[in-house]
Amino acid sequence: MGTPVNIIVGSHVWVEDHSLAWVDGEVSKLNGEDAEIQTSNGKRVVANLSRIYPKDMEAPAGGVDDMTKLSYLHEPGVLQNLKIRYELNEIYTYTGNILIAINPFQRLPHLYDAHMMQQYKGAPFGELSPHVFAVADVAYRAMINEGKSNSILVSGESGAGKTETTKMLMRYLAFLGGRVATEGRTVEQQVLESNPVLEAFGNAKTVRNNNSSRFGKFVEIQFDKQGRISGAAIRTYLLERSRVCQISDPERNYHCFYLLCAAPQEEIEKYKLGNPKSFHYLNQSNCYELVGVSDAHDYLATRRAMDIVGISGKEQDAIFRVVAAILHLGNIEFTKGKEIDSSVPKDEKSKFHLNMTAELLMCDPRALEDALCKRVMITPEEVIKRSLDPLGATVSRDGLAKTIYSRLFDWLVDKINVSIGQDPNSKSLIGVLDIYGFESFKANSFEQFCINFTNEKLQQHFNQHVFKMEQEEYTKEAIDWSYIEFVDNQDVLDLIEKKPGGIVALLDEACMFPKSTHETFANKLYQTFKNHKRFIKPKLSRTDFTIAHYAGEVLYQSDQFLDKNKDYVVPEHQDLLSASKCSFVAGLFPLLPEETTKSSKFSSIGSRFKLQLQQLMETLSSTEPHYIRCVKPNNLLKPAIFENVNIMQQLRCGGVLEAIRISCAGYPTRRAFFEFINRFGVLAPEIVEGNHDEKVICGKILEKKGLKGFQIGKTKVFLRAGQMAELDARRAEVLSNAAKTIQHRIRTHNARKQFIALRKATIHVQSLWRGRLACKFFESMKREAGAVKIQKNIRRYQARKGYSKLRVSGLVLQTGLRAMAARKEFRFRKQTKAAIIMQTRWRCHRASSYYKKLKRASIVSQCRWRGRIARRELRKLKMAARETGALKEAKDKLEKHVEELTWRLQLEKRLRTDLEEAKTQEITKLQNSLQSMQIKIDETSALLVKEREAARKAIEEAPPVIKEKQVIVEDTKRIDSLTGEVESLKASLHLEEQRADNSERRYAEAQESIEEKQKKLQETEGKVHQLLESLSRLEEKLTNLESENQVLRQQAVSVSMAPNKFLSGRSKSIVQRSAEGGHIVGDPKPALDMHSHSIIQRDHPEVEEKPQKSLNEKQQENQELLIRCIAQHLGFAGNRPIAACIIYKCLLQWRSFEVERTSVFDRIIQTIGNAIETQDNNDVLAYWLSNASTLLLLLQRTLKASGAAGMAPQRRRSSSATLFGRMTQSFRGTPQGVNLSFVNGGLNGGVDTLRQVEAKYPALLFKQQLTAYVEKIYGMIRDNLKKEISPLLGLCIQAPRISRASLVKGSSRSLANSAAQQALIAHWQGIVKSLGNFLNTLKANHVPPFLVRKVFTQIFSFINVQLFNSLLLRRECCSFSNGEYVKAGLAELEHWCYKATDEYAGSAWDELKHIRQAIGFLVIHQKPKKTLDEISHDLCPLYRISTMYWDDKYGTHSVSSEVISNMRVLMTEDSNNAVSNSFLLDDDSSIPFSVDDISKSMEQIDILDIEPPPLIHENSGFSFLLPRAD
């Protein structure tokens, strides 16, 4: 609370406001005990100093995660801190060990994913950001370590998010403890799946929430000795029974009634239901539907949830039959009967509902009517049957409805508990209490009275817990707290529950008297509690009363208290329903013992409520409590709206302000020593520079300022209320004086600087102006002389220019006229030529288009016909391929069909060739005839010209006229004959042109037919290709089936045979394999070349008698010797692992890759598996990683699948996490160009000159097993390094605290700075040392550099993930000095990458990009001046870091509020459409390479000169391993 001492003019304070609860402002004037304040919203207010609270101007921009860290722990400070964090989507905040959760009204999935759970697992409370997971983790750890049960109390008003918080708690507890192996669903799944059922029957719409729980729920999660969830039980408390019969507008009844009315039509007709408006229990309110909620959909969802919980279909029908019966029961109305004070059903409608109720409950309608309208009184003399008036019958009806619904709800809870299953041997449990919060409406009745009574009880428990925590804090810090008073609410509890004079007792007493009314009850209360300070009688009401609860005064209306309090079961109702023909209804009302029946003791809801509450408090008292207070930020149920007044009321109702009041009674302000010195060291700089102990410095500062009542603990300074404000005022005064001194000096400096600059500028200006005048005079003289010269030259230029212009104009005119004539002639010629070309091109295009159209049509027809035939054939092939036994027959048919298609293809080709040749010859003939006709036409034209010339000459030379007529006649005849001949020639030319057109048309048709046949030919070729592919697939499938059958029979077949049988069988199998592979058909000689000289000798009959041992036994001995040899550490020859080379050469020599059955592969794999059992020995793991990867490389470049399997395309292996999870998949892809050759039992060349070996199934399986072992060893090595550096990473994210204290004291400038820096980065140097040792181990074992690069890339990615996630989850790490500390460590890692070179480090440094960016933000200067684009584009993490940043070194602020708001907008947009909303990084533990990657990255290996180890060097059976001269 503020005092006149620390409130001065200019102080920033909080003052009360009716609309905003609290508003900040600045004190502008002081008038005695009053202060005038200029608020931030522009108003001027006057307030008393006792009602003003100081504002912390140095509070972090993002608020504090624990409100006990606030400098001023008061209501406005708490409210402002919650508001700041809510705007940043930080919905969780601590108050000590109490968690405040504000409902965001939006999905924040990044807060609840599995990665976030992993971060909070085992983390100390308060180390990470506040979270519901942290509370659950503390409860679980306390239960495991101390063996005591714990409870988590979740409270808050309707809509605050209690149910969702409870779900998150159960999810996290299931994640922590795991579960006992069960069939089907887990315990937590069953508990969560029961929620829809309980919500349907126990939730309803209230004024403030559409889905408010109207009962208390205590979920007991049971654990076994190993800490695993072994069972659960749901305990329900205080169901609001009166809601069944009475609801107020705009609330609704329980959801199940509306769900049933929205059921499918057959259900509605079955139960004779209708619109909810037609039922009395539902139409008391005008609200029937919820916005955005489908009752029909929820009905089906509830039925599904009942199925999941284990409620059978028959039981479900019975449940909804009972619900329908309650609705019909509410519609029964009564009127006066014939007798006095009697009642009967009012009309036919009431009788219909009466009969429907009896039908649904399966009881007698007459008995039901008697049970509602009559009472039986048993006296010692006789049994008296008394009638009830209509009001009494209505009360009886409502009582029956409440009783049935209450029994139904209890049955559902019991059924769910039976379904979940409970562990009778469990001794540890964690209880999660989800119960309604404090309620205060305009009209408050008996339900609100009971709810607030419950909250008073829980508040007392809460106050005791808070006071206990305060005591523990003071005791831990060795603080004297004996004089602190405890705030208690026992007087309110006595007012309500004390016997015999409490309100509940008086209410029960009033209910037992028939003539009591709510007025007599209210008068009794007024008389009894007229002097009680917590009980208030309203002035304008005779039946209302007010109770001053811990959260405020509540006015109750006692009108219906008596009716709602009555709870006893009428014996007539009990007898009626226990005799029901429906076993379900009869089960809800079992027969009571006779003693209970005879002693019909009065029972009330109030006393029953009180008993249940007492049981609940006993349960809570036996557990260690943890508190979560849920807050609803606004009544609109929308995100990003923070209503101050509403939240302040909830904080009062939730007891948070009560907890603050308890803290204020002691020491509300607590500061760590280094924080206190950092803030108030300026008050006594001489003490800070003295290098005293931090505790001593704090004490001397406080003593110097004359403060009393403070205490200094072991690690913190404890200040009384108001002392922090006083220190801040004195600090502000010191800083103000220092600022004035700095301003004085700066102003003096600026004035002198300005004078000197002005004098210097004046002299400079004078010199410039004098020089300028001289220049101007010289310029004028120069200009005058130049003007004369310019005039002379201008006149000469103008005269010459006029002459030149006239001459040029004449030339231009002549040139233009000549050019115009030439262009006109050229244009005419060009147009003529273009017209001819266009005619030519158009005719050519028309003919070509017609030809292409015909060709395209023929191709389409061919394609469709061939496709039809191909599909028909494919159908036949599929039907034939379904039978495994018909594979051989299908293969033969396909081969025959391929031959037939090949023959047809060749025939088609020959026909197409012949047709093309015929067409070519015909076209040639037509062209020749056309040319001959053209020649004839030309000759005829020439002859005609000659005849005309001759006729002309004859006319000219004719003598007399008489002869002249003869000549004319003869010439005319000749001309006529020539003209006729010309006409005939034209006709023949026309015929020839027609023939040419016909030929062209036939040619086009022929071309179309050719194209159609080409299409058919292409389709045939495609079909042949498809048949070949299907044939190859069938062969591959057949080969795989045979190989698998042989492998399965391998263990059942005896290996030991007679030598001659073995040899003959082996040679026979070799010939068969060669024949199947296609080697004997073409040329059998190469197959024989593959055998060594020793094999040829074994085929000789004389050699079979010489060996004393069988070949099988000798081979077993060699294999045994090889296994014993490779089990030893054989070392390396250069950079080549000897063991891998020896294994490879032996397997090649023994032809193990081509054998159908062998055990050598299994023995080699078993040897490797035994060698790597010691997972902690990195040297052994690196040795076998080098050998396994080298052997895998040799196999990859040598083996190919046998038969058709070699034709299959390479398929990538799946990344299964199990060792042999991929062994059943085939691996056939092999690079080409690798050969094998054997000469006299040895290798003739290196790997490059070897040929590929057709491997059988065991060899391929061995290759896949070896691949799996390479991946397993790689993962073990990587995980070992992660385990080694993980503890160091936890120490590397946060600088040691001593470094910060030294920064405050100024010791960082001392001579020991370098030694201190070395001590700070010792953890980072430990990581670098581990990386160096690990790299040396891998180098010493010659692990391929490709694998080394992959290991370090993933290790650096792991470092990036761990550091980055820890930074985001721990606010204390987001400081400037901590950024410098981590930056120095990252420099060490960068230096290590440089020394390791790119060959081994690769791109490892790039994997640290996220932590480098985050640290770069922490250490940049002048953050408030930075814009969003200047900082980064990675918004979500950077947004979180910018809100958590605090500068512990220079006291600067984070980025500006504008940048933060822009980040928030962009982050919200990204979170709406992002794939993953989590801002945390995930560690990648996959295998980042494939066999092909290894093969491409590793160099060629020469295995010829490898010396065998001594164990097998002298053995003659391994002579092929000895190096051979070229």
Coordinates of C-alpha atoms in Angstrom, one line a residue, residues 932-1282:
S932 CA 5.8 -37.5 -120.8
M933 CA 2.4 -35.8 -121.2
Q934 CA 4.0 -32.5 -120.3
I935 CA 6.7 -33.1 -123.0
K936 CA 4.0 -33.9 -125.6
I937 CA 2.1 -30.7 -124.7
D938 CA 5.2 -28.7 -125.0
E939 CA 6.0 -30.2 -128.4
T940 CA 2.5 -29.6 -129.6
S941 CA 2.7 -26.0 -128.6
A942 CA 6.0 -25.5 -130.4
L943 CA 4.6 -27.1 -133.5
L944 CA 1.6 -24.8 -133.4
V945 CA 3.8 -21.8 -133.2
K946 CA 5.9 -23.0 -136.1
E947 CA 2.7 -23.6 -138.2
R948 CA 1.5 -20.1 -137.5
E949 CA 4.8 -18.6 -138.5
A950 CA 4.7 -20.6 -141.7
A951 CA 1.2 -19.5 -142.5
R952 CA 2.1 -15.9 -141.9
K953 CA 5.1 -16.1 -144.2
A954 CA 3.0 -17.8 -146.9
I955 CA 0.5 -15.0 -146.8
E956 CA 3.1 -12.4 -147.2
E957 CA 4.7 -14.2 -150.1
A958 CA 1.5 -15.0 -152.0
P959 CA 1.6 -13.6 -155.8
P960 CA -1.9 -12.8 -157.3
V961 CA -5.3 -12.5 -155.6
I962 CA -6.7 -15.6 -157.3
K963 CA -4.1 -17.8 -155.8
E964 CA -4.5 -16.0 -152.6
K965 CA -7.9 -17.4 -151.9
Q966 CA -6.6 -20.9 -152.2
V967 CA -3.9 -20.2 -149.7
I968 CA -6.4 -18.8 -147.3
V969 CA -8.6 -21.9 -147.6
E970 CA -5.7 -24.2 -147.1
D971 CA -4.3 -22.2 -144.2
T972 CA -7.7 -22.1 -142.6
K973 CA -8.1 -25.9 -142.8
R974 CA -4.6 -26.4 -141.4
I975 CA -5.4 -24.0 -138.6
D976 CA -8.7 -25.8 -137.9
S977 CA -6.9 -29.1 -137.8
L978 CA -4.3 -27.7 -135.5
T979 CA -7.0 -26.2 -133.3
G980 CA -8.8 -29.6 -133.1
E981 CA -5.5 -31.3 -132.3
V982 CA -4.9 -28.7 -129.6
E983 CA -8.4 -29.3 -128.1
S984 CA -7.8 -33.1 -128.1
L985 CA -4.4 -32.5 -126.4
K986 CA -6.2 -30.3 -123.8
A987 CA -8.7 -33.1 -123.2
S988 CA -6.0 -35.7 -122.8
L989 CA -4.2 -33.3 -120.5
H990 CA -7.4 -33.0 -118.4
L991 CA -7.6 -36.8 -118.3
E992 CA -4.0 -37.1 -117.2
E993 CA -4.6 -34.5 -114.5
Q994 CA -7.6 -36.5 -113.3
R995 CA -5.5 -39.6 -113.3
A996 CA -2.8 -37.8 -111.3
D997 CA -5.4 -36.6 -108.8
N998 CA -6.6 -40.2 -108.5
S999 CA -3.1 -41.4 -108.0
E1000 CA -2.5 -38.8 -105.3
R1001 CA -5.7 -39.8 -103.6
R1002 CA -4.7 -43.5 -103.7
Y1003 CA -1.3 -42.5 -102.5
A1004 CA -2.8 -40.7 -99.6
E1005 CA -5.0 -43.7 -98.8
A1006 CA -2.0 -45.9 -99.0
Q1007 CA -0.1 -43.6 -96.6
E1008 CA -3.0 -43.7 -94.2
S1009 CA -3.1 -47.5 -94.3
I1010 CA 0.6 -47.6 -93.8
E1011 CA 0.3 -45.2 -90.7
E1012 CA -2.5 -47.4 -89.4
K1013 CA -0.3 -50.5 -89.7
Q1014 CA 2.5 -48.6 -88.1
K1015 CA 0.2 -47.9 -85.2
K1016 CA -0.8 -51.5 -85.0
L1017 CA 2.9 -52.5 -85.1
Q1018 CA 3.7 -50.1 -82.3
E1019 CA 0.8 -51.4 -80.2
T1020 CA 2.0 -54.9 -80.9
E1021 CA 5.5 -54.0 -79.8
G1022 CA 4.1 -52.4 -76.6
K1023 CA 2.1 -55.5 -75.9
V1024 CA 5.1 -57.7 -76.5
H1025 CA 7.0 -55.5 -74.0
Q1026 CA 4.3 -55.7 -71.4
L1027 CA 4.1 -59.5 -71.9
L1028 CA 7.9 -59.7 -71.4
E1029 CA 7.7 -57.6 -68.2
S1030 CA 4.9 -59.7 -66.8
L1031 CA 6.9 -62.9 -67.8
S1032 CA 9.9 -61.5 -65.9
R1033 CA 7.8 -60.7 -62.9
L1034 CA 6.3 -64.2 -62.9
E1035 CA 9.8 -65.7 -63.2
E1036 CA 10.9 -63.5 -60.3
K1037 CA 8.0 -64.5 -58.2
L1038 CA 8.6 -68.2 -58.9
T1039 CA 12.3 -67.9 -58.1
N1040 CA 11.5 -66.1 -54.8
L1041 CA 8.9 -68.7 -53.8
E1042 CA 11.4 -71.5 -54.6
S1043 CA 14.1 -69.8 -52.6
E1044 CA 11.9 -69.1 -49.6
N1045 CA 10.7 -72.7 -49.6
Q1046 CA 14.2 -74.0 -49.7
V1047 CA 15.3 -71.7 -46.9
L1048 CA 12.3 -72.9 -44.7
R1049 CA 13.2 -76.5 -45.4
Q1050 CA 16.9 -75.8 -44.6
Q1051 CA 16.7 -76.6 -40.9
A1052 CA 14.7 -79.8 -41.5
V1053 CA 17.0 -81.3 -44.2
S1054 CA 20.1 -83.1 -43.0
V1055 CA 23.3 -81.6 -44.3
S1056 CA 25.6 -84.6 -43.8
M1057 CA 25.5 -86.9 -46.9
A1058 CA 27.9 -89.3 -48.4
P1059 CA 30.8 -87.7 -50.2
N1060 CA 30.0 -89.1 -53.6
K1061 CA 26.3 -88.1 -53.3
F1062 CA 27.3 -84.7 -52.2
L1063 CA 29.6 -84.1 -55.1
S1064 CA 27.2 -85.5 -57.6
G1065 CA 24.3 -83.5 -56.2
R1066 CA 26.4 -80.3 -56.1
S1067 CA 27.6 -80.7 -59.7
K1068 CA 24.0 -81.4 -60.7
S1069 CA 22.7 -78.3 -58.9
I1070 CA 25.4 -76.2 -60.6
V1071 CA 24.4 -77.5 -64.1
Q1072 CA 20.7 -76.9 -63.2
R1073 CA 21.4 -73.3 -62.0
S1074 CA 23.4 -72.6 -65.1
A1075 CA 20.7 -73.9 -67.3
E1076 CA 18.1 -71.8 -65.5
G1077 CA 20.3 -68.7 -65.7
G1078 CA 20.7 -69.1 -69.4
H1079 CA 24.4 -69.9 -69.4
I1080 CA 24.3 -73.5 -70.9
V1081 CA 21.9 -72.6 -73.7
G1082 CA 24.2 -70.1 -75.4
D1083 CA 27.8 -71.1 -74.6
P1084 CA 28.6 -73.6 -71.8
K1085 CA 32.3 -72.7 -71.8
P1086 CA 32.1 -69.5 -69.7
A1087 CA 30.3 -71.4 -67.1
L1088 CA 33.1 -73.8 -66.8
D1089 CA 35.6 -71.0 -66.6
M1090 CA 34.0 -69.8 -63.4
H1091 CA 35.2 -72.9 -61.6
S1092 CA 38.6 -73.1 -60.0
H1093 CA 41.1 -75.8 -60.7
S1094 CA 40.3 -77.5 -57.4
I1095 CA 36.7 -77.9 -58.5
I1096 CA 37.8 -79.5 -61.8
Q1097 CA 40.0 -81.9 -59.9
R1098 CA 37.1 -82.9 -57.6
D1099 CA 35.1 -83.9 -60.6
H1100 CA 37.7 -86.6 -61.4
P1101 CA 36.6 -90.0 -60.1
E1102 CA 40.0 -90.8 -58.8
V1103 CA 40.0 -87.9 -56.3
E1104 CA 36.9 -89.1 -54.6
E1105 CA 38.7 -91.9 -52.9
K1106 CA 41.7 -89.9 -51.5
P1107 CA 40.2 -87.5 -48.8
Q1108 CA 39.8 -89.1 -45.4
K1109 CA 37.2 -86.5 -44.4
S1110 CA 34.1 -85.6 -46.3
L1111 CA 34.0 -82.2 -48.0
N1112 CA 31.1 -81.2 -45.7
E1113 CA 33.2 -81.8 -42.6
K1114 CA 36.2 -79.9 -44.0
Q1115 CA 34.0 -77.0 -44.9
Q1116 CA 32.5 -77.0 -41.4
E1117 CA 36.1 -76.9 -39.9
N1118 CA 37.1 -74.0 -42.2
Q1119 CA 34.0 -72.1 -41.2
E1120 CA 34.6 -72.7 -37.5
L1121 CA 38.2 -71.5 -37.9
L1122 CA 37.0 -68.3 -39.7
I1123 CA 34.5 -67.5 -37.0
R1124 CA 37.1 -67.9 -34.2
C1125 CA 39.5 -65.7 -36.3
I1126 CA 37.1 -62.8 -36.9
A1127 CA 36.0 -62.9 -33.2
Q1128 CA 39.4 -61.5 -32.4
H1129 CA 40.5 -57.9 -33.0
L1130 CA 42.4 -58.3 -36.3
G1131 CA 43.2 -54.6 -36.8
F1132 CA 43.7 -52.8 -40.1
A1133 CA 45.9 -53.1 -43.1
G1134 CA 46.4 -49.4 -44.0
N1135 CA 42.9 -48.1 -43.8
R1136 CA 41.3 -51.4 -44.8
P1137 CA 39.7 -53.6 -42.0
I1138 CA 41.2 -57.0 -42.2
A1139 CA 38.2 -58.9 -40.8
A1140 CA 35.8 -57.6 -43.5
C1141 CA 38.3 -58.4 -46.3
I1142 CA 38.9 -61.9 -45.0
I1143 CA 35.2 -62.7 -44.7
Y1144 CA 34.6 -61.4 -48.2
K1145 CA 37.4 -63.4 -49.8
C1146 CA 36.4 -66.6 -47.9
L1147 CA 32.7 -66.3 -48.9
L1148 CA 33.7 -65.8 -52.5
Q1149 CA 36.1 -68.8 -52.5
W1150 CA 33.5 -71.1 -50.9
R1151 CA 30.9 -69.9 -53.4
S1152 CA 28.6 -69.3 -50.4
F1153 CA 26.7 -66.5 -52.2
E1154 CA 25.4 -69.1 -54.8
V1155 CA 24.5 -71.8 -52.3
E1156 CA 20.8 -72.5 -51.6
R1157 CA 21.5 -73.6 -48.0
T1158 CA 24.3 -72.5 -45.7
S1159 CA 24.8 -71.6 -42.0
V1160 CA 27.9 -69.4 -42.4
F1161 CA 26.0 -66.2 -42.8
D1162 CA 24.0 -66.8 -39.5
R1163 CA 27.3 -67.5 -37.7
I1164 CA 28.9 -64.3 -38.9
I1165 CA 25.9 -62.2 -38.0
Q1166 CA 25.8 -63.9 -34.5
T1167 CA 29.5 -63.1 -34.0
I1168 CA 28.9 -59.4 -34.8
G1169 CA 25.9 -59.4 -32.5
N1170 CA 27.9 -60.9 -29.6
A1171 CA 30.7 -58.4 -30.1
I1172 CA 28.5 -55.3 -29.8
E1173 CA 26.6 -56.4 -26.7
T1174 CA 28.8 -54.0 -24.7
Q1175 CA 27.0 -50.8 -25.9
D1176 CA 29.2 -48.4 -23.9
N1177 CA 32.5 -49.3 -25.5
N1178 CA 32.8 -46.9 -28.4
D1179 CA 36.1 -48.4 -29.5
V1180 CA 34.5 -51.8 -30.1
L1181 CA 31.5 -50.3 -31.8
A1182 CA 33.6 -48.2 -34.1
Y1183 CA 35.8 -51.2 -35.0
W1184 CA 32.7 -53.2 -36.0
L1185 CA 31.1 -50.2 -37.8
S1186 CA 34.2 -50.0 -40.0
N1187 CA 34.2 -53.7 -40.7
A1188 CA 30.4 -54.0 -41.3
S1189 CA 30.3 -51.0 -43.6
T1190 CA 33.3 -52.2 -45.6
L1191 CA 31.8 -55.7 -46.0
L1192 CA 28.5 -54.2 -46.9
L1193 CA 30.2 -52.1 -49.6
L1194 CA 31.9 -55.2 -51.1
L1195 CA 28.6 -57.1 -51.1
Q1196 CA 26.7 -54.1 -52.6
R1197 CA 29.2 -54.0 -55.5
T1198 CA 29.3 -57.7 -56.1
L1199 CA 26.0 -59.4 -55.4
K1200 CA 23.0 -59.4 -57.7
A1201 CA 19.7 -61.2 -57.2
S1202 CA 19.5 -64.5 -59.1
G1203 CA 17.2 -65.2 -62.0
A1204 CA 14.6 -62.6 -62.8
A1205 CA 15.2 -60.9 -59.5
G1206 CA 18.2 -59.1 -61.1
M1207 CA 15.9 -57.4 -63.5
A1208 CA 13.8 -55.7 -60.8
P1209 CA 14.4 -52.0 -60.2
Q1210 CA 16.1 -51.1 -57.0
R1211 CA 13.9 -50.3 -54.1
R1212 CA 14.8 -48.2 -51.1
R1213 CA 14.6 -49.8 -47.7
S1214 CA 12.1 -48.6 -45.2
S1215 CA 13.4 -46.9 -42.1
S1216 CA 12.1 -49.5 -39.6
A1217 CA 13.4 -49.0 -36.1
T1218 CA 13.7 -52.7 -35.3
L1219 CA 16.9 -54.6 -36.1
F1220 CA 15.4 -57.2 -38.4
G1221 CA 12.2 -55.5 -39.2
R1222 CA 13.2 -55.4 -42.9
M1223 CA 14.6 -58.9 -43.3
T1224 CA 11.6 -60.2 -45.2
Q1225 CA 11.8 -57.6 -47.9
S1226 CA 13.9 -58.4 -50.9
F1227 CA 16.9 -56.2 -51.8
R1228 CA 17.8 -56.5 -55.5
G1229 CA 19.2 -53.2 -56.7
T1230 CA 22.9 -53.5 -57.5
P1231 CA 25.2 -51.2 -59.4
Q1232 CA 26.5 -52.5 -62.7
G1233 CA 30.0 -52.9 -64.0
V1234 CA 31.5 -55.1 -61.2
N1235 CA 32.9 -58.5 -62.1
L1236 CA 34.4 -61.6 -60.4
S1237 CA 36.9 -63.9 -61.9
F1238 CA 38.7 -66.9 -60.4
V1239 CA 42.0 -68.3 -61.6
N1240 CA 43.5 -71.3 -59.9
G1241 CA 41.4 -70.7 -56.8
G1242 CA 42.4 -67.1 -56.3
L1243 CA 41.5 -63.6 -57.3
N1244 CA 42.9 -62.2 -60.5
G1245 CA 42.4 -58.5 -60.0
G1246 CA 40.9 -55.8 -57.8
V1247 CA 37.3 -55.0 -57.2
D1248 CA 37.0 -53.0 -60.4
T1249 CA 37.8 -56.1 -62.5
L1250 CA 35.4 -58.5 -60.7
R1251 CA 32.2 -59.7 -62.2
Q1252 CA 28.8 -59.8 -60.5
V1253 CA 27.7 -63.0 -58.6
E1254 CA 24.2 -64.2 -58.9
A1255 CA 23.3 -64.4 -55.2
K1256 CA 20.7 -66.8 -53.7
Y1257 CA 18.2 -66.0 -51.0
P1258 CA 20.6 -66.6 -48.0
A1259 CA 23.1 -64.2 -49.4
L1260 CA 20.5 -61.5 -50.0
L1261 CA 19.2 -62.1 -46.4
F1262 CA 22.7 -61.8 -45.1
K1263 CA 23.2 -58.5 -46.9
Q1264 CA 20.0 -57.1 -45.4
Q1265 CA 21.0 -58.3 -41.9
L1266 CA 24.4 -56.7 -42.3
T1267 CA 22.6 -53.5 -43.4
A1268 CA 20.5 -53.6 -40.3
Y1269 CA 23.6 -54.1 -38.1
V1270 CA 25.4 -51.1 -39.7
E1271 CA 22.4 -48.9 -38.9
K1272 CA 22.2 -50.3 -35.4
I1273 CA 25.9 -49.8 -34.6
Y1274 CA 25.7 -46.3 -36.0
G1275 CA 22.7 -45.5 -33.8
M1276 CA 24.4 -46.9 -30.7
I1277 CA 27.5 -44.8 -31.3
R1278 CA 25.4 -41.7 -31.9
D1279 CA 23.3 -42.3 -28.8
N1280 CA 26.4 -42.9 -26.6
L1281 CA 27.8 -39.6 -27.6
K1282 CA 24.4 -37.9 -26.9

